[in-house]
CSV table of C-alpha atoms in Angstrom, one decimal:
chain,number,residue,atom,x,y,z
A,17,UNK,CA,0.0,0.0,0.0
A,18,UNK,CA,1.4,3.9,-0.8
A,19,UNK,CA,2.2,6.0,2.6
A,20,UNK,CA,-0.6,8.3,3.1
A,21,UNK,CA,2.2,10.8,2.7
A,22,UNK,CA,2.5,10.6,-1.0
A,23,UNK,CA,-1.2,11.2,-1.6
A,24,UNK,CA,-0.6,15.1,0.4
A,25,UNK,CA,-0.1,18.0,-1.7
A,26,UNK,CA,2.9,19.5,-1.8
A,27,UNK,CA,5.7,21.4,-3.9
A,28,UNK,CA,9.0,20.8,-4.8
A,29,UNK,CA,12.0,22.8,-5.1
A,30,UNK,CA,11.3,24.1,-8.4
A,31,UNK,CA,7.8,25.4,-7.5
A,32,UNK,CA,9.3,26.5,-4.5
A,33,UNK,CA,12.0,28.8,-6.2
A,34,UNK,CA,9.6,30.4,-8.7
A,35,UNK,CA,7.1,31.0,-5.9
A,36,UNK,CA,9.5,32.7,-3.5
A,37,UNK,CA,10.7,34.9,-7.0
A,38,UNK,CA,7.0,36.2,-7.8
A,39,UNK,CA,5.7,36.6,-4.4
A,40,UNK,CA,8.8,38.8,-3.4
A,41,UNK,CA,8.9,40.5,-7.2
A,42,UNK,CA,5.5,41.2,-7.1
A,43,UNK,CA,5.1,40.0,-10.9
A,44,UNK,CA,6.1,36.9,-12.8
A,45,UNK,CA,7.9,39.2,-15.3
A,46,UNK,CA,9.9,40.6,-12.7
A,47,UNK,CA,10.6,37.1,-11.2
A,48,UNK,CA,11.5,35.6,-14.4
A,49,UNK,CA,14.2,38.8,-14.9
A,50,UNK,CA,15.4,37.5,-11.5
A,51,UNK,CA,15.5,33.5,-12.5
A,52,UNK,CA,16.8,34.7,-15.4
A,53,UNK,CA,14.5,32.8,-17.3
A,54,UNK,CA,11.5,33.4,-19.8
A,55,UNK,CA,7.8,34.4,-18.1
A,56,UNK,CA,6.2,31.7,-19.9
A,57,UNK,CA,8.8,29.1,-18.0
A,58,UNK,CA,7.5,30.8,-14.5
A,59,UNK,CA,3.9,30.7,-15.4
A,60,UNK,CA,4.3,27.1,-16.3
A,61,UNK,CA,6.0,26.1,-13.3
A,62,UNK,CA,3.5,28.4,-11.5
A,63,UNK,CA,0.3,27.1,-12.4
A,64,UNK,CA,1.8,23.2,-12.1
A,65,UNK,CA,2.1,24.2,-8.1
A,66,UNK,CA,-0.9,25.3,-7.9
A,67,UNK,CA,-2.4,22.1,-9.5
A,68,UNK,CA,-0.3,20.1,-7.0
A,69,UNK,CA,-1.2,21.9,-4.4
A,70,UNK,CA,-4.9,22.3,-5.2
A,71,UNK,CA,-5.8,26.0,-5.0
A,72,UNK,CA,-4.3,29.2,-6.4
A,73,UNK,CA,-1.5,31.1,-5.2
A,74,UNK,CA,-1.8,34.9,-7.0
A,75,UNK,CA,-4.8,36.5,-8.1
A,76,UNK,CA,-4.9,39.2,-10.7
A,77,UNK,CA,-6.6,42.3,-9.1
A,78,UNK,CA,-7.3,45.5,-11.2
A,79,UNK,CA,-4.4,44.3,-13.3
A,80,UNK,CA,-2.3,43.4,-10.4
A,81,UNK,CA,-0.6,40.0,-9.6
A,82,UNK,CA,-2.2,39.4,-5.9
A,83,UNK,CA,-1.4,36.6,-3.3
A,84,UNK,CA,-3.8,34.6,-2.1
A,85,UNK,CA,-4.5,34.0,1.9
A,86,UNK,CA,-3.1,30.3,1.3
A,87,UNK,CA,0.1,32.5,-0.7
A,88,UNK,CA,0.9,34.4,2.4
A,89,UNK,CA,0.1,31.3,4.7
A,90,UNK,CA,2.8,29.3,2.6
A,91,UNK,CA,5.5,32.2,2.5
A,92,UNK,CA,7.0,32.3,5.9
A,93,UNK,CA,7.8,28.4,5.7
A,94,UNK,CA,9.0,28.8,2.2
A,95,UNK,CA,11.1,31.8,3.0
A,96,UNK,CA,12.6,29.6,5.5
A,97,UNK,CA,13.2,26.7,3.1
A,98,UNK,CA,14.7,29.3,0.4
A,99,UNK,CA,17.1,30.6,2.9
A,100,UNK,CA,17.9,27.3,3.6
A,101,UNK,CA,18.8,26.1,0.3
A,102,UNK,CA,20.5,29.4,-0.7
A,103,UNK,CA,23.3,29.0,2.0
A,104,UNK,CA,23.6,25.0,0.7
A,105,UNK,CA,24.8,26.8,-2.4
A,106,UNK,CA,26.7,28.7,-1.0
A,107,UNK,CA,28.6,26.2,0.6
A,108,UNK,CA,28.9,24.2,-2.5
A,109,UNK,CA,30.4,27.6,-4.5
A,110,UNK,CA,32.8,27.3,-1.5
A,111,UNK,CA,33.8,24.1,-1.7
A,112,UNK,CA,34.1,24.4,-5.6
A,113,UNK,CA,36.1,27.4,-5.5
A,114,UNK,CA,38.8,25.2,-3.8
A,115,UNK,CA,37.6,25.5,-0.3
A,116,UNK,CA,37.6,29.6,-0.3
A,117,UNK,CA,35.3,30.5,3.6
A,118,UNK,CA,32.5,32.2,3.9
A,119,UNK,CA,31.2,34.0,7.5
A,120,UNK,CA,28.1,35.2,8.6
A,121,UNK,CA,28.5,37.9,10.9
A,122,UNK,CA,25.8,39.6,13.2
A,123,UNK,CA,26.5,42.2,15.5
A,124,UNK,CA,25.0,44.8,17.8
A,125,UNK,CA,24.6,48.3,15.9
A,126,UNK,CA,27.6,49.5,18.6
A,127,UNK,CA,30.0,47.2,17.1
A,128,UNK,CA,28.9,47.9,13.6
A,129,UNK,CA,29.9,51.2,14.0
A,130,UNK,CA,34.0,50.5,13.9
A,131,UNK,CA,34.8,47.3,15.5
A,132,UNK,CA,33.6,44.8,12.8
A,133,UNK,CA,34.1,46.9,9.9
A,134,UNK,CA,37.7,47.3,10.8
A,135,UNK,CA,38.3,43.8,11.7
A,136,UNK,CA,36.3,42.6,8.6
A,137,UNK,CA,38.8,45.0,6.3
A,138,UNK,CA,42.0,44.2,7.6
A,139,UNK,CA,41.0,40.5,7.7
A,140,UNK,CA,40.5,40.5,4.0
A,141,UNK,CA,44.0,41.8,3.4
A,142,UNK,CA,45.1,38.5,4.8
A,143,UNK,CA,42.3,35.9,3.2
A,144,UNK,CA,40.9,38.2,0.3
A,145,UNK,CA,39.0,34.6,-0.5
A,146,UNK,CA,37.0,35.0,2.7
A,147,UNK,CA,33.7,36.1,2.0
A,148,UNK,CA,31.7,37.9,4.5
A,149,UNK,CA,28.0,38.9,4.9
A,150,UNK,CA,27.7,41.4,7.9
A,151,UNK,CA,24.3,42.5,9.7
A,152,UNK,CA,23.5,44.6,12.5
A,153,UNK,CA,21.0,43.4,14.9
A,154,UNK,CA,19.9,44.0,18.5
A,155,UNK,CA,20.5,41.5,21.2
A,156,UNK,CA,17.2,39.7,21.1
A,157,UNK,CA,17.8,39.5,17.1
A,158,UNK,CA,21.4,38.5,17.3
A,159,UNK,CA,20.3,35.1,18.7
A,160,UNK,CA,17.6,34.5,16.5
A,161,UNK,CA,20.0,34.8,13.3
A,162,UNK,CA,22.2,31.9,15.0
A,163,UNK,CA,19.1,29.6,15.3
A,164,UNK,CA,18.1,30.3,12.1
A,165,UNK,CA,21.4,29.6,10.6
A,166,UNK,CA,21.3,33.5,9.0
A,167,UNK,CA,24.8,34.4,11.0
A,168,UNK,CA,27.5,31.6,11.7
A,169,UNK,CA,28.9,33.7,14.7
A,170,UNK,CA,27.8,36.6,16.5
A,171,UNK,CA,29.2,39.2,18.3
A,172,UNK,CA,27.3,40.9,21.6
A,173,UNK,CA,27.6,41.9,25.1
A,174,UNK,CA,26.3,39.1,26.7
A,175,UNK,CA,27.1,35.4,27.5
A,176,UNK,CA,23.4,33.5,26.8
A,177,UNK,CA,22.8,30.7,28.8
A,178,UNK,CA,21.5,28.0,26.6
A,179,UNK,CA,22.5,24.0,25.8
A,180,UNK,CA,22.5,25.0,21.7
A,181,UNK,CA,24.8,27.8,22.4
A,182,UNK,CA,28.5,28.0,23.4
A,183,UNK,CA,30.2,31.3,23.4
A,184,UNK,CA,34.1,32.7,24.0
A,185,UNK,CA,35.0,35.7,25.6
A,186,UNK,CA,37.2,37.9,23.6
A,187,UNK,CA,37.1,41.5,25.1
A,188,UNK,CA,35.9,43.7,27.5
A,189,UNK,CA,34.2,47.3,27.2
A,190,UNK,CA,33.2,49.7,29.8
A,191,UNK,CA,29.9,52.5,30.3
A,192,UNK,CA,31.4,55.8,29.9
A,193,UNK,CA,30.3,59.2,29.6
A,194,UNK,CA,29.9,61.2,26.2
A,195,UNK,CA,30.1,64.8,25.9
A,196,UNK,CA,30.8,68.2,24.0
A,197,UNK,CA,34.1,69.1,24.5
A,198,UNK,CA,32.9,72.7,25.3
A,199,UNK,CA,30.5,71.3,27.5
A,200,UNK,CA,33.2,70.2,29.6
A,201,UNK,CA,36.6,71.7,28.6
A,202,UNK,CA,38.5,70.6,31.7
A,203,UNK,CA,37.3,67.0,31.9
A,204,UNK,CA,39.1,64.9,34.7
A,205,UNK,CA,40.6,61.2,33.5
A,206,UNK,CA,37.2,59.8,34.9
A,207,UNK,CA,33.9,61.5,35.9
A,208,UNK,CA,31.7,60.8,39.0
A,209,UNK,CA,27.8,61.3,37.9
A,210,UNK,CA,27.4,64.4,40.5
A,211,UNK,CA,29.9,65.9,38.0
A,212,UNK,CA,27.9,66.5,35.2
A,213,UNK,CA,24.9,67.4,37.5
A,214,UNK,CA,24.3,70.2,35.5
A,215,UNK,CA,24.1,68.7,32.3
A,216,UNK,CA,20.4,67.4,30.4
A,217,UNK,CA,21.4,63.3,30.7
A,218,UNK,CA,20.5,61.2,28.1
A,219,UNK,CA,19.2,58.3,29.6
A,220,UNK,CA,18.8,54.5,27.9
A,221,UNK,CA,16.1,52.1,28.7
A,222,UNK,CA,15.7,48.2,27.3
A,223,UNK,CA,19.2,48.1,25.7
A,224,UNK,CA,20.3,44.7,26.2
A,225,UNK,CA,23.0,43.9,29.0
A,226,UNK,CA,24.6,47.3,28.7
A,227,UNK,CA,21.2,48.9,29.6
A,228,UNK,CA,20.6,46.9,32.8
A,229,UNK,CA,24.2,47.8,33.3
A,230,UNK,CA,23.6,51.2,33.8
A,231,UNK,CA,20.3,51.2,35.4
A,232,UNK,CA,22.3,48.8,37.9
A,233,UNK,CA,25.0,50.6,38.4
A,234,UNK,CA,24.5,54.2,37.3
A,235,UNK,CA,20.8,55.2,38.0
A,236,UNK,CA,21.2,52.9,41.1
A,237,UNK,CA,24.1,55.1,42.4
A,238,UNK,CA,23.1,58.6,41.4
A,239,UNK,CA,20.3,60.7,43.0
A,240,UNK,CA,17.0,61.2,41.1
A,241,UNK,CA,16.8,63.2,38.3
A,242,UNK,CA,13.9,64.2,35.7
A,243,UNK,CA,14.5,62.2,32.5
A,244,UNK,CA,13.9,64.8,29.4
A,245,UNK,CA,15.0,62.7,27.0
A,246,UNK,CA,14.8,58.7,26.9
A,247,UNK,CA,16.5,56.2,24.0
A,248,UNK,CA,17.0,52.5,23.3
A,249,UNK,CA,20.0,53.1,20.3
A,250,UNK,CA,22.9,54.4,21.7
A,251,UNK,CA,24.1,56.1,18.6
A,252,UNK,CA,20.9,58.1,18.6
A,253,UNK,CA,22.5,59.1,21.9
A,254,UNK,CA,25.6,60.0,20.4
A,255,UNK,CA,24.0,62.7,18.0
A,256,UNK,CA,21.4,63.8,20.5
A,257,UNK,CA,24.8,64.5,22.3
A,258,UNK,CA,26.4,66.1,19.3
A,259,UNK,CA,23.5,68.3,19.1
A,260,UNK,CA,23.7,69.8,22.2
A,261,UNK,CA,20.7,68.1,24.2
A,262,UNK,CA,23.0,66.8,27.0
A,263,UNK,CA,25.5,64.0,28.0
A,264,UNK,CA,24.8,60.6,27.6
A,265,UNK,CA,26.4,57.2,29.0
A,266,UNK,CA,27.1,54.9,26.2
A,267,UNK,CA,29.2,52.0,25.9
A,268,UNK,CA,33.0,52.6,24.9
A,269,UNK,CA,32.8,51.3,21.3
A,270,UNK,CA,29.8,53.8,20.2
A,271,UNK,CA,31.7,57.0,22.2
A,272,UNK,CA,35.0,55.8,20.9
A,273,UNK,CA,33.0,56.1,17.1
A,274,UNK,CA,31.7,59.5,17.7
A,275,UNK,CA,34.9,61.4,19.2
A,276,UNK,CA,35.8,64.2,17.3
A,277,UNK,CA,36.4,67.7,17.7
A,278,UNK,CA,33.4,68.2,18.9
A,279,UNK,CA,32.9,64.8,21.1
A,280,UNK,CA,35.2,63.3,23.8
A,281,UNK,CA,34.4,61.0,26.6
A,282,UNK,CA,35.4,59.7,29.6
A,283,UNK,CA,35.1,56.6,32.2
A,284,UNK,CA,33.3,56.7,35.1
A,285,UNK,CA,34.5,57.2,38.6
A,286,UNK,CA,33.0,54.0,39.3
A,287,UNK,CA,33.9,51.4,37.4
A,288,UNK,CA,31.2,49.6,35.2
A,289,UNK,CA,32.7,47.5,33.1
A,290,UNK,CA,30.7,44.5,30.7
A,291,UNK,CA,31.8,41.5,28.4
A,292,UNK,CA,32.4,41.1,24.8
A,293,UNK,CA,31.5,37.7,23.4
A,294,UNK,CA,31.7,35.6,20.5
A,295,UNK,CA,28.8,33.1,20.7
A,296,UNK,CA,28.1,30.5,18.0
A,297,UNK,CA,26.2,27.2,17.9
A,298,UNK,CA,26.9,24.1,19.4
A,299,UNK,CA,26.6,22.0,17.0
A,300,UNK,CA,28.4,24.4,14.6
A,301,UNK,CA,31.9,25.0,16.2
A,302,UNK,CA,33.8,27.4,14.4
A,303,UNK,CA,36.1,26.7,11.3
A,304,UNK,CA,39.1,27.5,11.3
A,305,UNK,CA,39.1,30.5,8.9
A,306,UNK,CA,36.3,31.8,11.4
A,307,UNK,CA,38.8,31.3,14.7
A,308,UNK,CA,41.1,33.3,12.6
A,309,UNK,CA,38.9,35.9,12.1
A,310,UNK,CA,37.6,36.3,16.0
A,311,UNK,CA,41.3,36.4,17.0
A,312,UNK,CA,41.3,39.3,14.5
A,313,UNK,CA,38.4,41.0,16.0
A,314,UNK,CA,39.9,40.3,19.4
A,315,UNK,CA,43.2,42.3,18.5
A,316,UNK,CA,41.3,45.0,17.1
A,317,UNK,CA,39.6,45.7,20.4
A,318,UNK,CA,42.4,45.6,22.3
A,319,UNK,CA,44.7,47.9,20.1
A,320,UNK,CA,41.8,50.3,20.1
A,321,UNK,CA,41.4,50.1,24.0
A,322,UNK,CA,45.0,50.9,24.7
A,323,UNK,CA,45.5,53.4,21.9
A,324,UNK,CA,42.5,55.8,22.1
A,325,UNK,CA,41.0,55.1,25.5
A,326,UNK,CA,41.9,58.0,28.4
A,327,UNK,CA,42.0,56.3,31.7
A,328,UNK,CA,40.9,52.9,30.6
């Protein structure tokens, strides 16, 4: 007797590819310009789906190609499966291109600024075979893209606890406080919060680690004060600073970014200092091109610390 299985509808990876390319182009001449191959082709494969699958995908609507309910049911597991399927080929152009790397790289906006970048560029002067693909995310994102196999590592202030991840420690950073120079033209090596009393601060809510950070350690520790201005993106801080609405306390990657003529910062009195980790899948340890490449990112955090931090 046939499995029940084989009697369900379903699609394969051809229908699969020409209905990820018109639901995203919006046309099937626009998906066939992206398959590179002739409409007719795409309405062919197209309407066979449909047939498998037993009701109709797009609708035409005033002239318009239109998804169906059952289309945008279908899309978020076929998105999935296309994503899939377009990092197996990936892999395989790596493999046939003699084993040349590929990595995946997610980091928090504050480490897109100048950390990654920079350790991305003078990694590639080494390995210019090494491809990357680099996103900014937040934290709660950052994991996500690992589970989802969108980023192979990723690269955030906080070690998760969780059996699917492992993680490696490979800096440190510290909360300081950014300001206009002329704000404060005679700026100690460190600043205590009572010393910028004066100033509008900037204050950060639901920023990840380095948010609870400083409502640990900072707002815990200083008197009460009226909060004029709230963010969650600390380089919306960084202009609100360079615009004059106050001082802010950011994390040392983001001031160290923004310093200019117009921009310094310093450390706190009081220590608050945070971890920078590399966290990757369990079940994915890192190649070796990727180990390379962390060590990289490693050195470039240090070398920044000790060359451009005051008082660090």
């Amino acid at each position: 007797m046939e499995p029940r299985s084989a009697n369900l509808p379903s699609m394969n990876l051809r229908h699969i590819e020409v209905f990820h390319a018109v639901y995203r182009a919006g046309s099937i001449s626009a998906a066939a310009r992206a398959l590179y191959v002739s409409q007719p082709s795409v309405s062919k494969v197209l309407k066979h789906a449909e047939g498998r699958l037993g009701f109709p995908l797009f609708r035409l609507v005033k002239g318009r190609l239109t998804p169906t309910e059952e289309a945008h049911a279908l899309f978020r597991d076929v998105d999935e499966i296309y994503t899939r399927i377009e990092s197996l080929r990936e892999t395989t152009r790596n493999l046939l291109n003699g084993g040349a790397a590929h990595i995946g790289l997610a980091v928090l906006p504050s480490l897109g600024l100048g950390v990654a970048p920079r350790a991305v560029a003078k990694f590639r002067q080494k390995q210019p075979n090494v491809t990357f693909s680099l996103q900014t995310l937040h934290d709660e994102d950052v994991l996500r893209a690992l589970y989802e196999r969108k980023a192979d590592i990723a690269i955030a202030y906080d070690a998760p606890r969780h059996p699917r991840l492992a993680h490696t420690r490979i800096g440190t950073g510290e909360l300081v406080v950014l300001y206009r120079r002329d704000h404060l033209p005679d700026a100690p090596a460190r600043l205590s919060v009572e010393s910028f009393a004066e100033q509008e601060l900037i204050s950060l809510v639901g920023s990840g680690p380095v948010g609870a950070l400083y409502a640990s350690e900072v707002v815990r520790g200083a008197s009460a004060r009226p909060e004029g201005i709230v963010v969650q993106t600390y380089y919306v801080a960084a202009a609100l600073v360079r615009h004059g609405a106050g001082v802010a306390i950011v994390d040392e990657f983001t001031a160290r970014e923004h310093r200019g003529p117009d921009l310094d910062f310093r450390p706190l009195t009081q220590s608050a200092t945070f971890g920078v980790y590399c966290i990757y899948l369990e079940d994915r340890p890192l190649s070796k091109m990727a180990r390379a490449f962390v060590n990289t990112l490693k050195a470039d955090i240090q070398d920044q610390q000790q060359a451009h931090n005051p008082g660090l």
